[in-house]
Amino acid sequence: MLTNQSPPPPASFELLRERAHQLRRNMLVQARGKGQGYVGQALGTAEFLSALYFNEMRYDAARMDDPDRDRFLMSTGHYALSLWAVFAEIGLISRDVLPLYGKDAGPIDMTTFDAVLGVEITGGSLGQGLGQAVGMALGHKMDKRTCRIFIETSDGELQEGSTWEAAMSASAFRLDNLVALIDCNGIQADGAIVIDMEPIAAKWQAFGWDVAEINGNDLEQVVNALVGARTRNGRPKAIVMRTKPGKGIPTLEAREKSHFIRVEAAEWEMLEQELERNYV
Amino acid sequence: MSNSGFQVSMAESLKAGTRQTVQAPFGLALAELAGKHEDVVGLTADLGKYTDILPFAKAFPDRYFNVGMAEQNLIAISAGLAKIGKVPFATTYGVFATRRAYEFIAVLCAHGHLNVKVFGALPGLTTSYGCSHQAIEDTGLMRLIPGLTVIDPCDATEIGQVVHTSYQIAGPVYVRLQRGNVIKALPEGYEFRHGKAQIVRQGSQIGIISTGLMTAHALDAAAALEKQGVSVAVLHAPCIKPFDAKAVVEFARSVERLATLENHVVAGGLATLVAEVLFEAGVSQKLVRMGLPDEYIECGSPGYLMDKYGISSARIEQKLSSMMKN
Ligand SMILES: Cc1ncc(C[n+]2csc(CCOP(=O)(O)OP(=O)(O)O)c2C)c(N)n1
């Protein structure tokens, strides 16, 4: 299990909560511009992205090519709008481009390409992230760099064999500079998870990882789990996060478990208001 | 959704505009086929909804298996089913079937000569989602596998026919699958014939050899050119492997100028096949290859991308016009 041996987090929870809220606004702006999108999934990611980018990770947004930076890899490329929501806050892109998400010849795509500043790996084809994270963590160990690799992966990706091949190698190579955040939102393309992957935490444990299982939409739990994952004991860290698609907007939280949440054109305004009302 | 008869609606997505479409022609045909043959099994890797297999799944829930997002396992399980006498139809996107599960298809299915039918959706530029989802080199990859049949159907009617034919073909089959509202474009009465290319429009000045969805664009462009007084013939070659060399050679000899058209990179697919068979037959003819360039293509709606990369009906029409000037 992950243990909390490190000092308490520096940033206040209140600040991180505000950041998460702003991320959700940014996500909604994008989805509204596109008329649809992976907004359900994205809304569930706000807490851990806030905790990573505004508390846990060591990086300078003005120097995203610094070899010593902590890196965040998003393995699910279709969560791109989550990343653009963050990038607008750390100044990698302008908030003005958010409504242009997914437009033909537009500035921000529906998926992720590593040619974009701040994007560490190309997404779109799932199950390819964790292996790359292992390679980076391994290389940093070789070079005796102290930076860490954080990677988001999903419950759907746990079904790809490549994910477990990577998990196996991470513990074999004693990569305690690697933290996997597993977004278990209970959905995949065909709706609710089609092949039961439980018990997820026990599987990672059996693969030699230190594991924490938390509510991924509870900021305090996320922050604390990340602090616990700082421990350098020769074991990679897995944080199994139970998240809720549509989180922060009750109407979307209640909507049918679907890969592509259907939103009518007239609904967006109401959803935006709901997001604000729900933030107390 | 009923198993008999297609559900027909009007196309809105294509610029050509006024064609009828059929919703999920693959799944409807598979359900029909499964009604006749108990050994048909349908499988997908978390893309049931997105590869149109649900009409089958609904009709035969006991013969439908969603293996989760695990494309290599999808093919391995299908191979196992085929080994004990089932006829599995496995669906995923073309990119995942060919790029990720390639070896499983080659060694298990093709070398093993197993009755596995793989339907790969989103051929070429038929998705907004960018290079990870655009199967732009699948035809080339798959035609290199010994013993694998490769088919690129044009429209809803042909997809239905190919489902039935692929059951009859002994051995593995790879089909490029269009999903969702699929247009009807081939002439009334057209029937898919395994291993055959067929002339779907007569003409003499330019001959286009096309495959898959591109035959619809070739027909549009040919109709537009006729109004300018240019006679364009279209040879539809859905069978990439086995390839109808004889029909291609005869067609090439019957026209003044020759072009190929495919929703695929111009290397390794249809254009390459045509060049091979013409050279082998001693036919020396200038060949204009229309298709995708040797590069990965960005995200964008299919209409936008096809226009940008020169395979929309309008761009093909321009290209044919310029051929007349040379
Ligand atoms: C290798 C691969 N197979 C299939 C797909 C198609 N696909 C896109 S998203 C998705 C669902 C995956 O579930 P998950 O990763 O849990 O994402 P979520 O349900 O949260 O969107 C699938 C199957 C893909 N992108 N990559």
XYZ file of C-alpha atoms and ligand atoms in Angstrom:
632
model
C 0.000 0.000 0.000
C 1.023 3.562 -0.553
C 1.973 5.246 2.679
C 2.028 8.914 3.402
C 5.538 9.528 4.670
C 6.104 12.898 3.012
C 5.222 16.357 4.278
C 1.701 17.613 3.588
C 1.060 19.191 0.178
C 2.049 22.882 -0.153
C -0.886 24.249 -2.154
C -4.203 24.673 -0.389
C -7.039 22.387 -1.277
C -9.257 25.373 -1.883
C -6.957 26.602 -4.643
C -6.815 23.171 -6.218
C -10.587 22.910 -6.119
C -10.889 26.229 -7.927
C -8.455 24.979 -10.533
C -10.466 21.813 -11.029
C -13.584 23.895 -11.457
C -11.901 26.083 -14.054
C -10.755 22.950 -15.902
C -14.382 21.824 -16.061
C -15.409 25.173 -17.501
C -12.705 24.815 -20.127
C -13.908 21.322 -20.987
C -17.470 22.462 -21.400
C -16.448 25.333 -23.668
C -14.698 22.859 -25.937
C -17.521 20.348 -26.000
C -20.020 23.075 -26.694
C -17.960 24.383 -29.602
C -17.828 20.921 -31.094
C -21.453 20.150 -30.327
C -20.478 16.889 -28.632
C -17.352 15.045 -27.578
C -15.786 13.094 -24.791
C -16.964 15.599 -22.226
C -18.323 12.929 -19.877
C -14.940 11.272 -19.498
C -13.141 14.618 -19.307
C -15.272 15.979 -16.473
C -14.223 12.987 -14.393
C -10.542 13.895 -14.763
C -10.594 17.414 -13.308
C -9.466 16.535 -9.782
C -6.439 14.456 -10.649
C -5.313 16.872 -13.350
C -5.581 19.747 -10.900
C -3.632 17.783 -8.278
C -0.921 16.856 -10.779
C -0.393 20.105 -12.654
C -0.981 22.501 -9.769
C 0.550 20.612 -6.895
C 2.445 17.402 -7.450
C 4.440 17.764 -10.636
C 7.687 19.704 -10.907
C 7.813 21.522 -14.233
C 8.111 24.980 -15.719
C 5.415 25.618 -18.324
C 7.797 27.968 -20.101
C 10.326 25.130 -20.440
C 8.378 22.055 -21.406
C 11.491 20.714 -23.141
C 13.496 20.682 -19.907
C 14.884 17.135 -19.658
C 14.527 17.203 -15.868
C 10.812 18.039 -15.825
C 8.261 15.667 -14.384
C 6.145 14.364 -17.224
C 2.460 13.651 -17.496
C 1.525 11.124 -20.159
C -2.100 10.771 -21.100
C -2.569 7.318 -22.483
C -6.172 7.883 -23.592
C -5.817 10.258 -26.525
C -9.555 10.752 -26.762
C -9.388 12.629 -23.441
C -7.580 15.373 -25.359
C -9.996 18.042 -24.199
C -8.871 17.350 -20.619
C -5.338 18.199 -21.596
C -6.312 21.322 -23.561
C -8.286 22.451 -20.491
C -5.054 22.246 -18.467
C -2.895 23.785 -21.183
C -5.164 26.835 -21.273
C -4.530 27.328 -17.555
C -0.757 26.890 -17.592
C -0.389 29.104 -20.634
C 0.587 26.565 -23.269
C -2.444 27.588 -25.311
C -4.833 30.511 -25.172
C -8.298 30.095 -23.690
C -9.572 31.669 -26.903
C -8.835 28.543 -28.914
C -10.928 26.257 -26.706
C -14.160 26.738 -28.699
C -12.271 25.543 -31.788
C -11.700 22.059 -30.373
C -12.073 19.376 -33.049
C -12.785 21.765 -35.912
C -11.423 21.132 -39.393
C -7.986 22.772 -39.693
C -8.453 24.002 -36.120
C -5.738 24.613 -33.504
C -6.666 21.825 -31.036
C -7.583 18.308 -32.085
C -9.909 15.644 -30.729
C -6.862 13.523 -30.023
C -3.277 14.049 -28.905
C -0.083 14.328 -30.961
C 3.322 14.621 -29.364
C 4.305 17.277 -31.880
C 2.170 19.638 -29.763
C 4.160 21.375 -27.032
C 3.324 19.838 -23.670
C 1.933 16.614 -25.115
C 4.330 13.841 -24.163
C 2.960 10.950 -26.226
C 0.747 10.514 -29.261
C -2.622 9.021 -28.376
C -5.586 7.598 -30.229
C -4.550 3.977 -30.264
C -5.127 2.698 -26.758
C -2.849 0.488 -24.717
C 0.347 2.135 -25.946
C 0.974 4.558 -23.102
C 2.242 2.538 -20.196
C 5.058 0.885 -22.130
C 6.352 4.282 -23.176
C 6.129 5.467 -19.579
C 8.248 2.475 -18.547
C 10.826 3.399 -21.185
C 11.019 6.991 -19.971
C 11.211 5.992 -16.294
C 13.904 3.461 -17.120
C 15.919 6.015 -19.081
C 15.745 8.528 -16.274
C 17.013 5.903 -13.858
C 19.919 5.184 -16.199
C 20.724 8.906 -16.324
C 20.248 9.276 -12.557
C 17.663 11.996 -13.042
C 15.250 12.495 -10.173
C 12.232 13.538 -12.230
C 9.179 11.311 -12.332
C 6.759 9.958 -14.895
C 3.027 10.226 -14.234
C 0.705 8.426 -16.556
C -3.057 8.309 -16.820
C -4.461 5.059 -18.112
C -8.051 3.798 -18.179
C -10.136 0.833 -17.153
C -10.711 0.062 -20.836
C -6.969 -0.022 -21.402
C -6.633 -2.692 -18.728
C -8.115 -5.055 -21.300
C -5.193 -4.610 -23.697
C -2.461 -7.184 -23.164
C 0.170 -4.517 -23.786
C -0.852 -2.760 -20.560
C 0.025 -5.824 -18.492
C 3.251 -6.425 -20.382
C 4.256 -2.903 -19.391
C 3.071 -3.377 -15.788
C 5.188 -6.510 -15.541
C 8.311 -4.728 -16.787
C 7.871 -1.696 -14.530
C 8.135 -3.748 -11.367
C 10.872 -5.953 -12.811
C 12.937 -2.822 -13.490
C 12.091 -1.405 -10.037
C 10.691 1.832 -11.425
C 9.671 3.746 -8.327
C 9.854 6.927 -10.410
C 6.704 5.855 -12.232
C 3.168 6.644 -11.067
C 0.180 5.250 -12.947
C -3.196 6.893 -12.340
C -5.873 4.502 -13.495
C -9.081 6.264 -14.437
C -11.761 3.722 -13.600
C -14.886 5.502 -14.775
C -16.782 2.299 -15.458
C -17.342 2.920 -19.150
C -15.816 1.938 -22.448
C -16.867 2.318 -26.073
C -19.780 -0.118 -25.926
C -21.139 1.433 -22.715
C -20.648 0.013 -19.224
C -17.441 -2.062 -18.938
C -18.020 -5.161 -21.089
C -15.393 -7.430 -19.509
C -15.132 -7.322 -15.749
C -11.642 -6.247 -14.704
C -12.109 -6.445 -10.938
C -10.400 -6.679 -8.586
C -8.289 -4.010 -10.236
C -6.195 -2.965 -7.236
C -5.333 -6.585 -6.418
C -4.177 -7.165 -9.992
C -1.676 -4.299 -9.820
C -0.523 -5.465 -6.449
C 0.032 -8.936 -7.843
C 2.142 -7.362 -10.575
C 4.462 -5.909 -7.939
C 3.164 -2.346 -7.699
C 2.393 -0.260 -4.613
C -1.316 0.472 -4.861
C -3.798 2.990 -3.483
C -7.485 2.833 -4.280
C -9.367 6.114 -3.974
C -12.300 8.205 -5.051
C -10.685 10.042 -7.982
C -13.135 12.899 -7.704
C -12.190 13.586 -4.091
C -9.381 16.088 -4.352
C -8.011 15.420 -0.902
C -7.776 11.706 -1.562
C -6.038 12.318 -4.874
C -3.527 14.752 -3.403
C -2.736 12.430 -0.531
C -2.358 9.401 -2.751
C 0.104 11.344 -4.908
C 2.064 12.372 -1.837
C 2.165 8.728 -0.804
C 3.455 7.813 -4.249
C 6.627 9.847 -3.641
C 8.134 6.937 -1.736
C 11.259 5.573 -3.447
C 11.289 1.914 -2.459
C 11.955 0.180 -5.740
C 8.296 -0.333 -6.598
C 6.175 1.470 -9.213
C 3.013 3.177 -7.924
C -0.544 2.632 -9.061
C -3.435 4.822 -7.975
C -6.745 3.189 -8.789
C -9.144 6.117 -9.097
C -12.865 5.557 -9.101
C -14.220 8.459 -11.121
C -17.626 9.500 -12.352
C -18.299 10.429 -15.969
C -19.984 13.819 -16.146
C -18.755 14.750 -12.636
C -19.711 18.234 -11.565
C -22.837 18.449 -13.717
C -25.627 16.369 -12.172
C -27.587 16.127 -15.430
C -24.594 14.550 -17.143
C -23.733 12.390 -14.139
C -27.227 10.930 -14.364
C -27.145 10.406 -18.112
C -26.945 6.905 -19.554
C -23.465 5.385 -19.414
C -22.302 6.226 -22.873
C -19.035 6.719 -24.704
C -20.342 9.809 -26.439
C -22.693 11.720 -24.190
C -25.559 13.097 -26.245
C -26.174 16.763 -25.600
C -28.854 18.741 -27.425
C -27.810 22.121 -28.786
C -30.223 23.900 -26.458
C -28.844 22.154 -23.369
C -25.363 23.666 -23.180
C -26.379 26.856 -21.468
C -28.244 24.912 -18.826
C -25.247 22.613 -18.282
C -22.952 25.589 -17.824
C -25.275 27.049 -15.229
C -25.497 23.709 -13.502
C -21.723 23.496 -13.316
C -21.601 26.886 -11.579
C -24.489 26.100 -9.239
C -22.969 22.789 -8.282
C -19.655 24.396 -7.314
C -19.929 25.521 -3.737
C -34.515 -3.425 -36.450
C -35.884 -6.173 -38.655
C -33.780 -8.810 -40.328
C -35.664 -8.676 -43.571
C -35.265 -5.706 -45.839
C -32.971 -2.737 -45.339
C -33.885 0.360 -43.445
C -33.499 3.106 -45.997
C -33.015 6.810 -45.431
C -31.586 9.679 -47.436
C -27.887 10.473 -47.324
C -26.918 13.820 -45.962
C -23.274 13.304 -45.219
C -21.922 13.117 -48.760
C -21.656 16.140 -50.958
C -23.098 14.179 -53.850
C -26.089 14.341 -51.592
C -29.030 12.540 -53.012
C -28.078 8.913 -52.633
C -30.074 6.514 -50.535
C -28.350 5.094 -47.496
C -28.750 1.938 -45.479
C -28.174 1.873 -41.753
C -25.738 -0.829 -40.593
C -25.747 -2.999 -43.733
C -23.055 -5.244 -42.264
C -25.005 -6.180 -39.139
C -28.237 -6.694 -41.053
C -26.557 -9.056 -43.502
C -24.747 -10.905 -40.738
C -28.019 -11.456 -38.892
C -29.539 -12.799 -42.092
C -26.567 -15.086 -42.675
C -26.622 -16.342 -39.097
C -30.295 -17.220 -39.499
C -29.284 -19.672 -42.195
C -26.085 -21.026 -40.671
C -25.732 -22.049 -37.060
C -21.936 -22.008 -37.145
C -21.772 -18.228 -37.595
C -20.371 -16.453 -34.516
C -19.981 -12.679 -34.165
C -17.248 -11.061 -32.101
C -16.006 -7.558 -31.444
C -13.377 -5.811 -29.321
C -15.387 -3.073 -27.579
C -16.586 -1.658 -30.878
C -19.910 -3.416 -31.304
C -21.840 -0.195 -31.577
C -19.246 1.360 -33.846
C -18.830 -1.515 -36.293
C -22.550 -2.108 -36.888
C -22.629 -5.631 -35.483
C -25.519 -4.883 -33.094
C -28.356 -6.036 -35.403
C -26.707 -9.454 -35.333
C -26.061 -9.266 -31.573
C -29.700 -8.470 -30.961
C -30.955 -11.304 -33.122
C -28.444 -13.888 -31.838
C -27.256 -12.854 -28.375
C -25.977 -16.372 -27.655
C -23.613 -16.199 -30.592
C -22.267 -12.720 -29.901
C -19.127 -12.107 -27.840
C -17.565 -8.795 -26.875
C -14.005 -9.619 -25.831
C -13.282 -6.132 -24.503
C -10.667 -3.812 -25.940
C -8.227 -6.567 -26.870
C -7.721 -6.893 -30.611
C -5.018 -9.539 -30.559
C -7.189 -11.675 -28.351
C -10.138 -11.009 -30.654
C -8.269 -12.672 -33.499
C -6.819 -15.455 -31.344
C -10.267 -16.350 -29.970
C -11.671 -16.256 -33.489
C -8.902 -18.586 -34.618
C -9.759 -20.985 -31.810
C -13.427 -20.916 -32.728
C -12.569 -21.577 -36.371
C -10.362 -24.494 -35.363
C -13.330 -26.307 -33.919
C -15.622 -25.615 -36.828
C -17.240 -22.247 -36.160
C -17.224 -19.408 -38.665
C -16.311 -16.310 -36.662
C -16.954 -12.806 -37.977
C -14.717 -10.464 -35.993
C -15.072 -6.687 -36.028
C -12.877 -3.810 -34.920
C -11.462 -0.793 -36.708
C -9.244 -1.607 -39.665
C -6.229 0.016 -38.049
C -6.439 -2.184 -34.972
C -7.090 -5.374 -36.933
C -4.190 -4.765 -39.269
C -1.624 -2.839 -37.277
C -2.067 -4.441 -33.875
C -3.294 -7.939 -34.705
C -1.361 -8.372 -37.955
C 0.740 -11.287 -36.842
C -2.254 -13.044 -35.337
C -4.035 -12.791 -38.668
C -0.945 -13.858 -40.630
C 0.233 -16.798 -38.564
C -2.954 -18.093 -36.975
C -5.553 -17.363 -39.610
C -3.724 -17.238 -42.926
C -0.985 -19.810 -42.393
C -3.517 -21.961 -40.545
C -6.013 -21.414 -43.370
C -8.727 -20.772 -40.799
C -12.237 -19.636 -41.543
C -11.912 -16.281 -39.784
C -13.655 -13.280 -41.351
C -12.261 -9.948 -40.185
C -14.260 -6.784 -40.840
C -12.227 -3.628 -40.261
C -14.174 -0.370 -40.075
C -13.096 3.180 -40.981
C -11.172 2.579 -44.210
C -9.067 5.490 -45.453
C -10.466 8.915 -44.708
C -13.846 7.953 -43.268
C -13.223 9.130 -39.692
C -12.620 12.526 -38.083
C -10.251 11.071 -35.567
C -6.889 11.277 -37.271
C -4.081 8.897 -38.100
C -4.653 6.445 -35.250
C -8.049 5.623 -36.740
C -7.545 6.118 -40.485
C -6.759 2.773 -42.127
C -4.723 4.182 -44.991
C -2.303 1.286 -45.517
C -4.404 -1.728 -44.524
C -5.052 -2.948 -48.060
C -1.344 -2.979 -48.779
C -0.510 -4.758 -45.548
C -3.193 -7.380 -45.926
C -2.642 -8.183 -49.588
C 0.890 -9.258 -48.696
C -0.378 -12.049 -46.469
C -0.395 -15.355 -48.377
C -3.789 -17.012 -48.509
C -5.781 -14.064 -47.201
C -8.724 -12.794 -49.248
C -8.983 -8.990 -49.228
C -12.139 -7.128 -50.237
C -12.986 -3.403 -50.338
C -16.732 -3.082 -50.998
C -18.195 0.103 -52.437
C -21.632 0.493 -50.945
C -24.354 -0.861 -48.689
C -25.588 -3.401 -51.195
C -22.148 -4.756 -51.842
C -21.314 -4.967 -48.131
C -24.357 -7.209 -47.669
C -23.323 -9.395 -50.572
C -19.754 -9.620 -49.319
C -20.936 -10.827 -45.909
C -22.714 -13.739 -47.582
C -19.873 -14.467 -49.998
C -17.212 -14.388 -47.307
C -19.049 -17.195 -45.541
C -18.749 -19.267 -48.725
C -15.047 -18.514 -49.197
C -12.941 -21.228 -47.564
C -10.285 -19.549 -45.428
C -9.598 -16.143 -43.904
C -11.035 -12.914 -45.296
C -10.319 -9.260 -44.548
C -12.977 -6.726 -45.498
C -12.743 -2.933 -45.359
C -15.990 -1.975 -43.691
C -18.000 1.214 -44.035
C -20.298 1.679 -41.081
C -23.308 3.737 -40.055
C -25.420 5.221 -42.822
C -23.771 3.643 -45.838
C -24.661 4.913 -49.296
C -26.032 2.909 -52.193
C -24.008 3.842 -55.237
C -23.557 0.860 -57.541
C -25.883 0.458 -60.520
C -29.211 -1.322 -60.046
C -28.747 -5.059 -60.422
C -25.036 -5.047 -59.593
C -23.846 -8.208 -57.906
C -20.530 -8.800 -56.206
C -18.639 -11.657 -57.843
C -15.733 -13.062 -55.911
C -12.389 -12.495 -57.629
C -13.952 -10.314 -60.312
C -13.694 -6.682 -61.280
C -16.722 -5.329 -63.126
C -17.328 -2.402 -65.443
C -19.943 -0.237 -63.759
C -19.849 2.532 -66.344
C -18.953 2.371 -70.007
C -16.687 4.925 -71.655
C -13.711 5.306 -73.921
C -11.556 8.386 -73.324
C -10.599 7.852 -69.683
C -10.783 4.620 -67.744
C -10.787 4.699 -63.940
C -10.039 1.550 -62.015
C -11.370 2.094 -58.512
C -12.111 0.182 -55.367
C -14.238 0.593 -52.240
C -16.117 3.795 -51.589
C -14.037 5.498 -54.273
C -16.056 3.828 -56.995
C -18.962 6.053 -55.902
C -16.739 9.100 -56.343
C -15.501 7.790 -59.697
C -19.096 7.426 -60.869
C -19.916 10.979 -59.731
C -16.879 12.419 -61.446
C -17.579 10.407 -64.609
C -21.154 11.724 -64.732
C -19.872 15.287 -64.311
C -17.338 14.840 -67.092
C -19.910 13.469 -69.449
C -21.602 16.869 -69.286
C -18.327 18.333 -70.554
C -18.341 15.834 -73.384
C -15.725 13.485 -71.947
C -16.468 9.780 -71.926
C -15.262 8.061 -68.748
C -15.436 4.341 -67.990
C -15.262 2.906 -64.470
C -13.977 -0.546 -63.585
C -14.893 -1.431 -60.000
C -12.347 -3.772 -58.409
C -13.553 -4.660 -54.906
C -11.464 -7.829 -54.827
C -7.943 -6.816 -53.976
C -6.980 -10.414 -53.488
C -7.524 -12.451 -55.572
C -7.126 -9.648 -58.105
C -8.829 -9.786 -61.501
C -5.790 -9.257 -63.722
C -7.599 -10.234 -66.871
C -10.373 -7.667 -66.485
C -7.852 -4.949 -65.642
C -5.692 -5.659 -68.687
C -8.700 -5.726 -71.022
C -10.052 -2.524 -69.508
C -6.712 -0.743 -69.812
C -6.532 -1.680 -73.496
C -10.070 -0.397 -74.118
C -9.500 3.191 -72.976
C -7.268 6.052 -74.150
C -6.136 7.212 -70.728
C -5.922 5.248 -67.502
C -6.224 6.159 -63.816
C -6.590 4.344 -60.522
C -8.517 5.618 -57.521
C -8.424 4.380 -53.944
C -9.118 5.572 -50.398
C -5.641 4.372 -49.377
C -2.030 5.405 -49.874
C -1.140 5.100 -53.550
C 1.700 2.713 -52.747
C 0.995 -0.943 -52.028
C -2.702 -0.997 -52.790
C -4.804 -0.835 -55.925
C -2.472 1.341 -57.995
C 0.447 -0.962 -57.296
C -1.614 -4.020 -58.188
C -2.704 -2.469 -61.467
C 0.862 -1.533 -62.365
C 2.011 -5.059 -61.574
C -0.555 -6.807 -63.730
C -0.204 -4.387 -66.642
C 3.558 -4.709 -66.674
C 3.313 -8.451 -66.443
C 0.936 -8.512 -69.399
C 3.246 -6.265 -71.392
C 0.816 -3.367 -71.449
C 2.723 -0.118 -71.393
C 0.452 2.743 -70.531
C 0.684 5.958 -68.603
C -1.066 5.541 -65.264
C -2.449 8.370 -63.125
C -2.633 7.207 -59.519
C -5.273 8.929 -57.415
C -5.214 8.183 -53.721
C -3.535 9.304 -50.538
C 0.021 10.605 -50.295
C 2.851 8.829 -48.481
C 2.228 10.567 -45.177
C 0.043 10.440 -42.058
C -3.001 12.627 -42.343
C -4.361 15.027 -39.749
C -7.698 15.011 -37.942
C -10.660 16.399 -39.836
C -14.087 15.515 -41.111
C -14.058 13.015 -43.992
C -15.531 15.504 -46.468
C -12.918 18.107 -45.614
C -10.029 15.667 -45.744
C -11.113 13.954 -48.960
C -11.286 17.318 -50.623
C -7.930 18.417 -49.265
C -6.220 15.204 -50.307
C -7.800 14.998 -53.729
C -10.230 12.098 -53.495
C -13.543 13.944 -53.270
C -15.750 13.708 -56.352
C -15.021 17.353 -57.151
C -11.256 16.939 -56.925
C -11.352 13.776 -58.987
C -13.355 15.592 -61.627
C -10.634 18.281 -61.770
C -7.953 15.665 -62.070
C -9.738 13.888 -64.899
C -10.222 17.192 -66.713
C -6.527 17.881 -66.469
C -5.779 14.400 -67.824
C -7.660 15.379 -70.978
C -5.276 18.272 -71.495
C -2.213 16.056 -71.542
C -6.310 -0.113 -29.572
C -7.622 0.556 -29.608
N -8.728 -0.196 -29.727
C -9.938 0.391 -29.812
C -10.063 1.743 -29.792
C -11.401 2.402 -29.962
N -11.822 3.014 -28.702
C -11.702 4.339 -28.479
S -12.157 4.781 -26.940
C -12.543 3.179 -26.538
C -13.051 2.869 -25.176
C -11.982 2.593 -24.253
O -12.414 2.641 -22.927
P -11.614 3.565 -21.915
O -10.197 3.590 -22.334
O -11.942 3.099 -20.564
O -12.143 4.996 -22.187
P -13.518 5.697 -21.742
O -14.573 4.660 -21.673
O -13.285 6.296 -20.425
O -13.748 6.710 -22.806
C -12.311 2.340 -27.628
C -12.572 0.898 -27.633
C -8.876 2.494 -29.663
N -8.902 3.835 -29.674
N -7.672 1.877 -29.573
